[in-house]
XYZ file of C-alpha atoms in Angstrom:
145
model
C 88.071 121.020 28.604
C 85.220 123.381 29.553
C 86.408 126.666 31.031
C 84.300 128.723 33.427
C 84.657 132.235 34.777
C 83.601 131.981 38.396
C 84.030 133.407 41.887
C 86.636 132.142 44.345
C 85.615 132.885 47.942
C 88.076 134.369 50.414
C 87.758 136.098 53.768
C 86.325 135.387 57.169
C 82.953 133.867 57.967
C 80.865 137.045 57.849
C 83.101 139.218 55.686
C 83.426 137.463 52.342
C 85.318 138.798 49.383
C 85.815 137.100 46.072
C 88.286 136.869 43.230
C 86.966 136.459 39.713
C 88.882 133.551 38.245
C 89.068 131.499 35.092
C 89.164 127.784 35.914
C 88.328 124.346 34.594
C 84.648 123.632 35.205
C 85.531 120.428 37.078
C 87.614 122.163 39.777
C 86.067 122.963 43.128
C 84.949 126.474 44.022
C 88.149 127.541 45.789
C 90.401 125.234 43.806
C 93.198 125.832 41.354
C 92.650 128.670 38.891
C 94.042 129.201 35.407
C 94.028 132.987 35.842
C 92.621 135.659 38.170
C 90.941 138.472 36.271
C 89.223 140.539 38.947
C 87.980 141.294 42.463
C 84.556 141.563 44.058
C 84.046 142.845 47.622
C 80.277 142.884 48.333
C 80.519 143.915 52.002
C 82.081 147.318 51.318
C 79.690 150.200 50.836
C 79.545 150.718 47.863
C 80.676 147.250 46.826
C 84.072 147.115 45.154
C 84.215 145.602 41.671
C 87.426 145.460 39.658
C 87.652 143.480 36.428
C 90.581 143.330 34.017
C 88.461 144.066 30.964
C 91.084 143.000 28.434
C 91.499 139.527 29.972
C 87.738 139.097 30.470
C 87.148 139.891 26.786
C 89.839 137.405 25.788
C 88.399 134.552 27.854
C 84.854 135.267 26.675
C 86.075 135.280 23.063
C 87.707 131.841 23.387
C 84.536 130.323 24.820
C 84.746 130.581 28.625
C 81.279 130.518 30.167
C 80.576 132.864 33.117
C 78.531 131.639 36.066
C 75.370 133.579 36.958
C 76.983 135.790 39.656
C 79.924 136.589 37.373
C 77.565 137.324 34.486
C 75.784 139.897 36.662
C 79.139 141.496 37.541
C 80.227 141.550 33.896
C 76.946 143.219 32.944
C 77.539 145.919 35.579
C 81.040 146.634 34.312
C 79.960 146.564 30.646
C 82.261 143.714 29.629
C 79.377 141.424 28.705
C 77.779 144.089 26.492
C 81.143 144.699 24.801
C 81.486 140.959 24.140
C 77.971 140.685 22.694
C 78.154 143.977 20.745
C 75.365 145.631 22.743
C 75.321 149.279 23.841
C 77.279 150.027 27.024
C 75.335 150.322 30.305
C 74.932 153.556 32.228
C 77.835 154.285 34.570
C 77.508 153.044 38.119
C 76.236 155.742 40.460
C 77.642 156.205 43.936
C 74.872 156.183 46.571
C 74.396 159.363 48.566
C 75.608 159.163 52.162
C 72.778 158.571 54.597
C 71.769 161.445 56.857
C 72.492 161.132 60.561
C 69.162 160.147 62.153
C 70.004 161.643 65.533
C 70.859 165.039 64.028
C 67.642 164.969 62.002
C 65.592 164.141 65.110
C 67.198 166.922 67.121
C 66.610 169.449 64.347
C 62.901 168.582 64.274
C 62.350 168.831 68.031
C 60.780 172.011 69.386
C 63.091 174.235 71.461
C 60.829 174.397 74.534
C 60.010 170.678 74.467
C 62.846 168.846 76.189
C 63.008 165.074 76.108
C 62.756 163.731 79.649
C 63.401 160.086 78.937
C 60.026 159.108 80.419
C 56.868 157.655 78.969
C 54.358 160.205 77.740
C 51.466 158.805 79.765
C 51.883 158.448 83.496
C 51.418 155.018 84.992
C 48.397 154.726 87.255
C 49.128 153.666 90.797
C 47.509 150.540 92.244
C 45.456 152.532 94.739
C 44.115 154.693 91.886
C 43.124 151.579 89.949
C 41.221 150.167 92.937
C 39.422 153.485 93.431
C 38.481 153.603 89.744
C 37.197 150.020 89.871
C 35.126 150.777 92.963
C 33.581 153.879 91.400
C 32.852 151.961 88.176
C 31.176 149.184 90.165
C 29.076 151.700 92.136
C 27.976 153.485 88.962
C 26.928 150.215 87.268
C 24.911 149.194 90.384
C 23.134 152.535 90.487
C 22.168 152.304 86.804
C 20.830 148.764 87.265
C 18.624 149.672 90.214
């Protein structure tokens, strides 16, 4: 029996979360598992990864093969490097919170320059357009003659 370490999908349509499971390779994706060894929540910011390192090491040592997504997760947590005898990876860094764009915009605006909510250039009225066209036509006729 070939044993795989794979992801079991849970959650709603657009908010997936996964459990890292050990299962027979012939079972379907969300089918019966031998053991659950971790969690993966990619939608959270930062994504939540929890792996029971002791159980992951055990299953890797008895020959369970991780799928590609699980292998990437195990490399992030350092379990794969521990299994292979490689040096541990750098610790995961928490991303800095993003600055509020509105506050940044307001801090950059000049005190005397108030936003009016209008376009910068004024729209030309139809009568102005006709007058401009007439003057352009008269100037082209005078240059031709």
